XYZ file of C-alpha atoms in Angstrom:
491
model
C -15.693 -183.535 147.141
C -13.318 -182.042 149.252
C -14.116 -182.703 153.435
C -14.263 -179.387 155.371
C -10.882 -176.723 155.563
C -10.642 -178.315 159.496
C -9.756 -181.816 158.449
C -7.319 -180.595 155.842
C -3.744 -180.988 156.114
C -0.636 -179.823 154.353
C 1.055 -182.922 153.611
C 5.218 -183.499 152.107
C 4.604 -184.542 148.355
C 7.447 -182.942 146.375
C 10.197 -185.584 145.634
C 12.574 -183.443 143.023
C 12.784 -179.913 141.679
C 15.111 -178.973 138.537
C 15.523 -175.673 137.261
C 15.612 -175.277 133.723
C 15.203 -178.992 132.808
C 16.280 -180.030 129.495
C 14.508 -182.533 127.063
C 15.383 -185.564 129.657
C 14.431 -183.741 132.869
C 17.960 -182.667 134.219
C 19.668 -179.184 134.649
C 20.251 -177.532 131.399
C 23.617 -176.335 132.837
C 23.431 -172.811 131.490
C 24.004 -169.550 133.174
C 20.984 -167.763 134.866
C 21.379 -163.660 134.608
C 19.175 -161.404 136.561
C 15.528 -160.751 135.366
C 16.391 -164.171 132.994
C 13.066 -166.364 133.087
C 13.707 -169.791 134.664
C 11.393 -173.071 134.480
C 10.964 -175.270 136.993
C 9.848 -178.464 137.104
C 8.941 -180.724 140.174
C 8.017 -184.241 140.932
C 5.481 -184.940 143.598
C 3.760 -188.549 145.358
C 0.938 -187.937 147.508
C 0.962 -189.665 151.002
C -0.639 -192.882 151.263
C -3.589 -191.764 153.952
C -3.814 -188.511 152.026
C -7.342 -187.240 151.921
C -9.442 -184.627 149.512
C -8.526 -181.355 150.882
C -4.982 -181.745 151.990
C -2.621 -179.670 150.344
C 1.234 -179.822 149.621
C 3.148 -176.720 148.567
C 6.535 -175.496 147.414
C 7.994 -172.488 149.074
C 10.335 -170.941 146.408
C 13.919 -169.598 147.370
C 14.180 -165.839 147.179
C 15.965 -165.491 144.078
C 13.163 -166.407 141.745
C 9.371 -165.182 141.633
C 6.744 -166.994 140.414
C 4.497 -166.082 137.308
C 1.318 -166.367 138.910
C -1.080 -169.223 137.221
C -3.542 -172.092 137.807
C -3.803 -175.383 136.497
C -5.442 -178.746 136.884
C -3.408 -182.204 137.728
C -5.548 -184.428 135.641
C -4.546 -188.808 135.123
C -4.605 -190.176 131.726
C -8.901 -190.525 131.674
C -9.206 -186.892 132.473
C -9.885 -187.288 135.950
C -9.315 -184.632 137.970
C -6.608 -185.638 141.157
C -5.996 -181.865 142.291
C -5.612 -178.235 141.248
C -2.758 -176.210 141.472
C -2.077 -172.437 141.849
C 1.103 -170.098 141.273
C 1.788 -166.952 143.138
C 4.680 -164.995 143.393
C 6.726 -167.068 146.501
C 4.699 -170.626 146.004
C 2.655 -172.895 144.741
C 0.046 -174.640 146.281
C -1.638 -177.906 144.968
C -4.838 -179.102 146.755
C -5.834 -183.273 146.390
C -9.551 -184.208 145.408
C -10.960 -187.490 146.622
C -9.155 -189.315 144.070
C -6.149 -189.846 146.152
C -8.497 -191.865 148.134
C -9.740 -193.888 145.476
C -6.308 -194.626 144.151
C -3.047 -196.069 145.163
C 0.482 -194.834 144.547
C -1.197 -191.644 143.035
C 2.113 -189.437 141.723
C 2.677 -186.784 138.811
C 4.690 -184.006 137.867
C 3.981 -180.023 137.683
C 5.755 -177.102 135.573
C 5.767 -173.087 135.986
C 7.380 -170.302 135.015
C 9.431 -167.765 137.113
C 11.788 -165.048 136.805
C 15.206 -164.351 138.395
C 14.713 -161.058 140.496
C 18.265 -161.612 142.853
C 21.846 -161.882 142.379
C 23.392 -164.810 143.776
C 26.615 -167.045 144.118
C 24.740 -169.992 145.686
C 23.813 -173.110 143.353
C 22.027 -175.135 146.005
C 18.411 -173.244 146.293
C 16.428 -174.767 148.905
C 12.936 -175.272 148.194
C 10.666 -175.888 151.378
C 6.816 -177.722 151.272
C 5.199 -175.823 154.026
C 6.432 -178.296 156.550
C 9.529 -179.731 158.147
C 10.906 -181.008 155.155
C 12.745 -179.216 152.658
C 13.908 -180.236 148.704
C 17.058 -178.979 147.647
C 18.046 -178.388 143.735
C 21.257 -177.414 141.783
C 22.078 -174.015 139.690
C 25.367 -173.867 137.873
C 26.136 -170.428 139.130
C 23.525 -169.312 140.870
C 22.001 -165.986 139.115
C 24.504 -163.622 137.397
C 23.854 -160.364 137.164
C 21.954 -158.320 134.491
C 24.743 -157.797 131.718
C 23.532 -157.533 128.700
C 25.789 -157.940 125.300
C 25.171 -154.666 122.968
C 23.399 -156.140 119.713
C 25.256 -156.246 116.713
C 22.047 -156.342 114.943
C 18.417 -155.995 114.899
C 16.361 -158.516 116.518
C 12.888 -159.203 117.850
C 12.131 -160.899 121.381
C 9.273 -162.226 122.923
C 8.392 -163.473 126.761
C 5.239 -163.900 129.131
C 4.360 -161.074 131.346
C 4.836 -160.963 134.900
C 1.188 -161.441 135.405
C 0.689 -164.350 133.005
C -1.759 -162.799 131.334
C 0.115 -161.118 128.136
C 2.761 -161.835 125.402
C 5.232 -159.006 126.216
C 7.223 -158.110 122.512
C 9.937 -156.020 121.861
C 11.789 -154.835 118.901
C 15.314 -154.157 119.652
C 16.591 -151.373 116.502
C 20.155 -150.723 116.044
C 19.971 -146.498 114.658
C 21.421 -147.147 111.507
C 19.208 -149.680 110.237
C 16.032 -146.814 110.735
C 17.548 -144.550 108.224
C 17.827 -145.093 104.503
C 21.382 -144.419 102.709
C 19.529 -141.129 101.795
C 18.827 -140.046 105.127
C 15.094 -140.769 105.255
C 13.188 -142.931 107.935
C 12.836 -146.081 107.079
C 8.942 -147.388 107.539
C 8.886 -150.396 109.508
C 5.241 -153.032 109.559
C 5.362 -155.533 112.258
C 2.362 -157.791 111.549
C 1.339 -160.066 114.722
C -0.653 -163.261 114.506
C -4.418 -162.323 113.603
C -5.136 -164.332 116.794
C -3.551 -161.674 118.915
C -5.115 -157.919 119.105
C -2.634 -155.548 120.204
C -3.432 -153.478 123.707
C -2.292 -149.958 122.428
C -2.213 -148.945 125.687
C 0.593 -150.744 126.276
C 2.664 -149.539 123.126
C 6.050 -147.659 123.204
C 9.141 -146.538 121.495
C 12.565 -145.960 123.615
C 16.332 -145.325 122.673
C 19.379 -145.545 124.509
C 22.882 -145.133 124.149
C 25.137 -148.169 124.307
C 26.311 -147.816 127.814
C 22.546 -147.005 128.833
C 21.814 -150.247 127.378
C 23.832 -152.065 129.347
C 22.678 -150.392 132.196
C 19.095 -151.067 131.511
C 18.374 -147.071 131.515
C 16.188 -146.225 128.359
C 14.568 -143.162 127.415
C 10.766 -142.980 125.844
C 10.205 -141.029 122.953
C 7.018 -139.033 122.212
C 4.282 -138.869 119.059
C 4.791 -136.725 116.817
C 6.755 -136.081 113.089
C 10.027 -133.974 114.272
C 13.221 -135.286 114.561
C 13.406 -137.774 117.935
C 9.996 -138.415 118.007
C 7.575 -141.469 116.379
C 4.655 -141.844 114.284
C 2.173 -144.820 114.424
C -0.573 -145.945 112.486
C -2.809 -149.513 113.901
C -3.763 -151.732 111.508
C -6.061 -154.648 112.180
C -2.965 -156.866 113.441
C -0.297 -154.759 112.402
C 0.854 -151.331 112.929
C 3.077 -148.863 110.426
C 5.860 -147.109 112.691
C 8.300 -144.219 111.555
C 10.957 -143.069 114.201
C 11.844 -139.666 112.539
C 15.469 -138.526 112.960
C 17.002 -141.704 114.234
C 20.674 -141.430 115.559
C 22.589 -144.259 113.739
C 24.860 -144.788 116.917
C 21.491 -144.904 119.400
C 19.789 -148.194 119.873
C 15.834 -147.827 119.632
C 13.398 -150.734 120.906
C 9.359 -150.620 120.462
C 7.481 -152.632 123.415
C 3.778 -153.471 123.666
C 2.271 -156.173 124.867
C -0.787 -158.743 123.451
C -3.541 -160.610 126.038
C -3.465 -164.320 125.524
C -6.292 -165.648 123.416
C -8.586 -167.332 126.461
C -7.932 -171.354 126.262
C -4.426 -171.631 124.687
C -2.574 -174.081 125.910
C 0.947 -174.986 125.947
C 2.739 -175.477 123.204
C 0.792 -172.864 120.833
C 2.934 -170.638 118.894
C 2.592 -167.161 117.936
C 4.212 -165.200 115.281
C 5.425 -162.127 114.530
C 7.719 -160.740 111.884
C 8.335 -156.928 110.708
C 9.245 -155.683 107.367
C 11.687 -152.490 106.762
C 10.884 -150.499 103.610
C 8.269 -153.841 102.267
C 11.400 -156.412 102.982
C 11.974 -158.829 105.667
C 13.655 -157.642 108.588
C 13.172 -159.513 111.720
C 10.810 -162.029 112.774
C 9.964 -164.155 116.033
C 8.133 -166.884 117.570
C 6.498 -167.062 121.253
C 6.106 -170.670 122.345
C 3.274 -170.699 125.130
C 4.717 -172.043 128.268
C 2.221 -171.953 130.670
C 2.291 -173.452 134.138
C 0.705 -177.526 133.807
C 0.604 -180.704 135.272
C -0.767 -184.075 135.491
C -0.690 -186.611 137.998
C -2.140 -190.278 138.459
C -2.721 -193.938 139.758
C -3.581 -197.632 140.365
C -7.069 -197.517 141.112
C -8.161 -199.406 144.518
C -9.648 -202.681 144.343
C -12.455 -204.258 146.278
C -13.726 -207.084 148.338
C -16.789 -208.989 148.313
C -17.967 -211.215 151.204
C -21.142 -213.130 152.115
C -21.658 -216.303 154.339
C -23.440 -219.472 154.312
C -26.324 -220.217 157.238
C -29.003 -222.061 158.285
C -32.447 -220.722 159.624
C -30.912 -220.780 162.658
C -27.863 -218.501 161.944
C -25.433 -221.425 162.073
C -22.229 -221.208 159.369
C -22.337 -224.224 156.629
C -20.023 -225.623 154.830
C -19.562 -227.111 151.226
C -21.319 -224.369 149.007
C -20.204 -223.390 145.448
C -21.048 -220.197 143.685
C -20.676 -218.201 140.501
C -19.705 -214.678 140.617
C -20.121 -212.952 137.698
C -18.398 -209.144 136.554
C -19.526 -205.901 134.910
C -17.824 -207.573 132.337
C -20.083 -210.503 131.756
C -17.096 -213.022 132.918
C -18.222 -215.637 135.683
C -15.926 -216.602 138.365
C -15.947 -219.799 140.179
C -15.912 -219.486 144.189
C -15.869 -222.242 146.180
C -15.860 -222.319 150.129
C -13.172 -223.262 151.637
C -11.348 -223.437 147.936
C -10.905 -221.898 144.460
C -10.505 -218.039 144.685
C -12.347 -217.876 148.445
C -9.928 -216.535 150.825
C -11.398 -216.938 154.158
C -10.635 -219.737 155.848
C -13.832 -219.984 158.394
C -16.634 -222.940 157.323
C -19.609 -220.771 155.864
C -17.294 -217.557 155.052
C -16.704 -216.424 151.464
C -14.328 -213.614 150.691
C -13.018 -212.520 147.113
C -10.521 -210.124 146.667
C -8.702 -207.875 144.035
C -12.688 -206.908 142.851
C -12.586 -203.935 140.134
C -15.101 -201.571 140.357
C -18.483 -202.464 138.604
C -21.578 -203.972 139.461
C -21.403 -208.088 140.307
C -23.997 -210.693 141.384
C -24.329 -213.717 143.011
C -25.339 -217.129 141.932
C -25.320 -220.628 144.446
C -24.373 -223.173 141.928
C -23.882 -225.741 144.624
C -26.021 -226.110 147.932
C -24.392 -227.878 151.189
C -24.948 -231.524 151.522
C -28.901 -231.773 152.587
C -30.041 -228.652 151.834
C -31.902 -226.869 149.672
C -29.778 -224.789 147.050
C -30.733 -220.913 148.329
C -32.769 -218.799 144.938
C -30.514 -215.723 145.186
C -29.588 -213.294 142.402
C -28.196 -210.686 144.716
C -26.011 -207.878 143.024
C -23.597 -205.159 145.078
C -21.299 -202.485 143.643
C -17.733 -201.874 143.814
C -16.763 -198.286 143.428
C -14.394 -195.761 144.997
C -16.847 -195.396 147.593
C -18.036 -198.677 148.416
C -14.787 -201.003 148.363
C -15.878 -203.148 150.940
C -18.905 -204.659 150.191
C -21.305 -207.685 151.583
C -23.701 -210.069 150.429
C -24.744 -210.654 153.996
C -25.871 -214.194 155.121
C -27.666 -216.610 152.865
C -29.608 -219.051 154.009
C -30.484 -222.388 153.210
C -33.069 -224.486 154.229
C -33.089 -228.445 154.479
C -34.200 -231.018 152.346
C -37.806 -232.197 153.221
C -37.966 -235.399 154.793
C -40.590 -238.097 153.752
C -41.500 -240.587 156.255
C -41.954 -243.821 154.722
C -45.411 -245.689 155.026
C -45.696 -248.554 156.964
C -47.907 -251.663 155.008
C -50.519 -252.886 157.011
C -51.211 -256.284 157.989
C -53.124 -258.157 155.483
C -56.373 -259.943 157.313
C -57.294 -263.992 157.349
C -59.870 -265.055 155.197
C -62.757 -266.625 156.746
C -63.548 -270.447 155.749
C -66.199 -270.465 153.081
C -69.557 -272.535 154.890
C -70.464 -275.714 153.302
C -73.769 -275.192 151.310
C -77.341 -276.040 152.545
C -78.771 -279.058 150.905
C -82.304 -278.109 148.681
C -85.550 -279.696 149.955
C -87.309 -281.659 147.540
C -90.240 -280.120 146.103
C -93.959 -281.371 147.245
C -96.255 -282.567 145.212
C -98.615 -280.341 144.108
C -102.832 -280.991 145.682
C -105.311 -281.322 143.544
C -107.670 -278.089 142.762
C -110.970 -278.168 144.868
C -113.627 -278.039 141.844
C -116.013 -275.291 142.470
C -119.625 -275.866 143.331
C -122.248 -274.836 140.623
C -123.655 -271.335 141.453
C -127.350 -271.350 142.402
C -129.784 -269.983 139.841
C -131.159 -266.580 141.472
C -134.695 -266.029 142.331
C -136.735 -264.118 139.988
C -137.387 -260.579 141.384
C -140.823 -259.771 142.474
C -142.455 -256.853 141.201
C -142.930 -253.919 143.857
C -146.022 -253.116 145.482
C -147.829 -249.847 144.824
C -147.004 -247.874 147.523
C -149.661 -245.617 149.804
C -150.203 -242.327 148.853
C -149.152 -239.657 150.963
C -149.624 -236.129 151.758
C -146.120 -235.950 152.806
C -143.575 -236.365 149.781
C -141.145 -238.964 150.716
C -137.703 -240.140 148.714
C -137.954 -240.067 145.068
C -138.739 -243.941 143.987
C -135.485 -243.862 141.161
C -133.247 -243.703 143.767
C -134.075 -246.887 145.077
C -135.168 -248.510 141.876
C -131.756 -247.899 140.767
C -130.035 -249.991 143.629
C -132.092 -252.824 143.320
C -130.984 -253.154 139.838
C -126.981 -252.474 140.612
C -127.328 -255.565 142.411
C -129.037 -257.625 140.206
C -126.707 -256.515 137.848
C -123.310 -257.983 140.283
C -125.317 -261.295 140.897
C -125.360 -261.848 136.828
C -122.010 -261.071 136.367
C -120.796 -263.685 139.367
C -122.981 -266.589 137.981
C -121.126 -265.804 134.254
C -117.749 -265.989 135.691
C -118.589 -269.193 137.673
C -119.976 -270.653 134.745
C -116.736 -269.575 132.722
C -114.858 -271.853 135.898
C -116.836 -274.903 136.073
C -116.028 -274.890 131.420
C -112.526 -274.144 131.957
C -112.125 -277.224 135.279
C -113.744 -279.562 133.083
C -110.939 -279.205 129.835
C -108.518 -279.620 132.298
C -109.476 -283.304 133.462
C -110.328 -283.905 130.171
C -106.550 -283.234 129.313
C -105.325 -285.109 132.778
């Protein structure tokens, strides 16, 4: 995008003009006669610092006019370096952004103009809107109009003034628009069926030899009597019958057809008429149209990035693996292969095409921990210098090594303790023989009483629990004094 009009300068681009250029880009060498069309052609190399918005112009020399016109400068890709337009003293190109983008951006442009002034001077100065000026050569300047009489019928054909139209004309010597009877001969001029013909703009005129050469003609009127025309329109041709022709007149029909939208140079266009249903005279218009291209060596980038420690402080020894848009990796090593900074911990590639790249550590400095970075930037007309910024690496952990500890001292092992001897066992004390219990005596009768006392069972029972116990102790002693007296029997 263009900056604003205030920042905008007219800048000296044009390096060469030639007028009327042949097929290798030098003067023709032919005459130039008055109200002749001319070409011109001009080279052009935008400044170095040029900017979008600055404009260079070329201010033509009086003699000529410009056909007014507009055009792109395009490079080889189709992108657009500037526009250009034609008016009637100058053209005036205006530079996009691409001239910053680009180096050594040049081209060449081509317009049309007419000779409108007589002149004796070859060298026409050409001046760009500032102090400097281009100068070109014209083998004799611009004769004047002096057209040779025709010694036959022919048909012409040239781009309006405006640029807009194909201007044709029919030049008719008198005796080829009257049979050897003495009628009119019919004339069809078919046009190509790309054209439509602006009827408005159609006329018949005749003139006497010397009023040819003086460029005096007089227009003849519709109608069927003698010295007048009759015209019918077809759908891309028209019938035409000039009644009474004078066989020592000249006659010419002009009119004039718009230029099909989006033809470009180099199209042709014909056009052929027919006297009586035979071939009579024919032409081709060539488009020439004002053009241009320009182009050049896009800019190229650089990449930086440095190598740090947490603390900020530059390291040195790292490798790393650029790799392109392209796919291709590129070794960069600091210090070494393609890094050209000099500085410890500074990495700088140059020469970068535009594209997106990224960043791989393949090598970490000596004790640290290679950095996990996958970082990408762009290169592109607007961001040619570019930065990784700092990567940082951190060091290797350290593991402090474990000191062993002291084994202990064994303890001497204590003598063992000497067993007692056993003691004899003592003999068993042999039981005494339990007493035979007393036979219970039976219970007295007890008083009677008013008052009731305890029942009797409960006591009656208790008296024979412990009888019971008693009987059960003598059995059991009995049981002893059996089982002592097998044992001596066995000792």
């Amino acid at each position: 995008m263009a900056p604003a009009a205030s920042y905008a300068a007219t800048v000296d681009a044009i390096t060469k003009v030639v007028v009327n250029p042949d097929a290798n880009g030098n003067p023709d060498g032919k005459p130039i006669n008055l109200y002749q069309g001319v070409k011109i052609q001009a080279e052009w190399k935008a400044p170095a610092d040029a900017k979008a918005g600055d404009t260079f112009e070329l201010t033509f020399p009086d003699v000529i006019k410009g056909n007014p016109a507009s055009f792109d400068l395009k490079d080889k890709a189709g992108a657009l370096v500037g526009t250009c337009k034609v008016q009637d003293t100058k053209i005036v190109c205006t530079f996009t952004d691409y001239v910053e983008t680009h180096d050594n951006v040049t081209g060449s442009l081509r317009f049309a103009a007419q000779a409108v002034k007589e002149t004796d001077v070859e060298t026409w100065t050409w001046n760009e809107g500032t102090e400097h000026e281009v100068k070109s050569h014209v083998d004799g300047g611009v004769g004047p109009y002096d057209p040779k009489i025709p010694q036959d019928s022919f048909k012409s054909a040239w781009r309006t003034a405006d640029g807009k139209s194909i201007a044709w004309q029919v030049t008719l010597l008198g005796k080829d628009l009257v049979t050897p009877g003495g009628n009119p001969v019919t004339l069809v001029d078919t046009y190509d069926q790309r054209l439509s013909l602006d009827q408005t703009s159609f006329g018949v005129e005749t003139a006497t030899p010397a009023q040819y050469q003086a460029g005096t003609w007089t227009p003849l009127s519709k109608g069927s009597a003698s010295g007048q025309y009759s015209v019918d329109f077809g759908t891309n041709n028209y019938t035409l019958n000039i009644h009474g022709a004078d066989p020592d007149k000249l006659y010419r029909v002009v009119y004039s057809t718009p230029i099909p939208a989006g033809t470009v140079a180099g199209t042709k266009f014909s056009n052929r008429v027919q006297a009586d249903g035979k071939d009579f005279v024919e032409t081709t218009y060539t488009h020439q149209t004002a053009d241009g291209e320009g182009g050049g060596d896009q800019k190229v980038g650089v990449v930086t990035w440095n190598k740090v420690d947490p603390d900020g402080k530059a390291l040195a020894g790292s490798e790393w693996s650029v790799t392109g848009p392209d796919g291709t990796a590129a070794p960069v090593v600091d210090n070494g292969e393609n890094d050209k900074d000099p500085a410890v911990g500074k990495l700088k590639i140059t020469g970068i095409a535009w594209g997106t790249y990224t960043l791989t550590e393949t090598k970490a400095p000596a004790g640290y921990v290679k950095a996990k970075v996958g970082k990408k930037v762009v290169v592109d007309g607007t961001h040619l210098n570019v930065t990784f910024g700092d990567i940082t690496n951190s060091p290797e952990p350290t593991v402090p090594p474990t000191v062993p500890t002291e084994p202990t001292t064994p303890t001497e092992p204590t003598q063992p303790t000497t067993p007692t001897e056993p003691t004899q066992p003592t003999e068993p004390t042999v039981p005494t023989e339990p007493t035979t219990p007393a036979e219970p005596t039976q219970p007295s009768h007890a008083a009677q009483s008013t008052t009731p006392s305890e029942p009797p069972l409960a006591h009656t029972g208790a008296a024979v629990t412990v009888m019971a116990l008693i009987a059960a102790l003598l059995v059991l002693a009995g049981a002893g004094s059996l089982l002592l007296g097998k044992r001596r029997r066995h000792q």
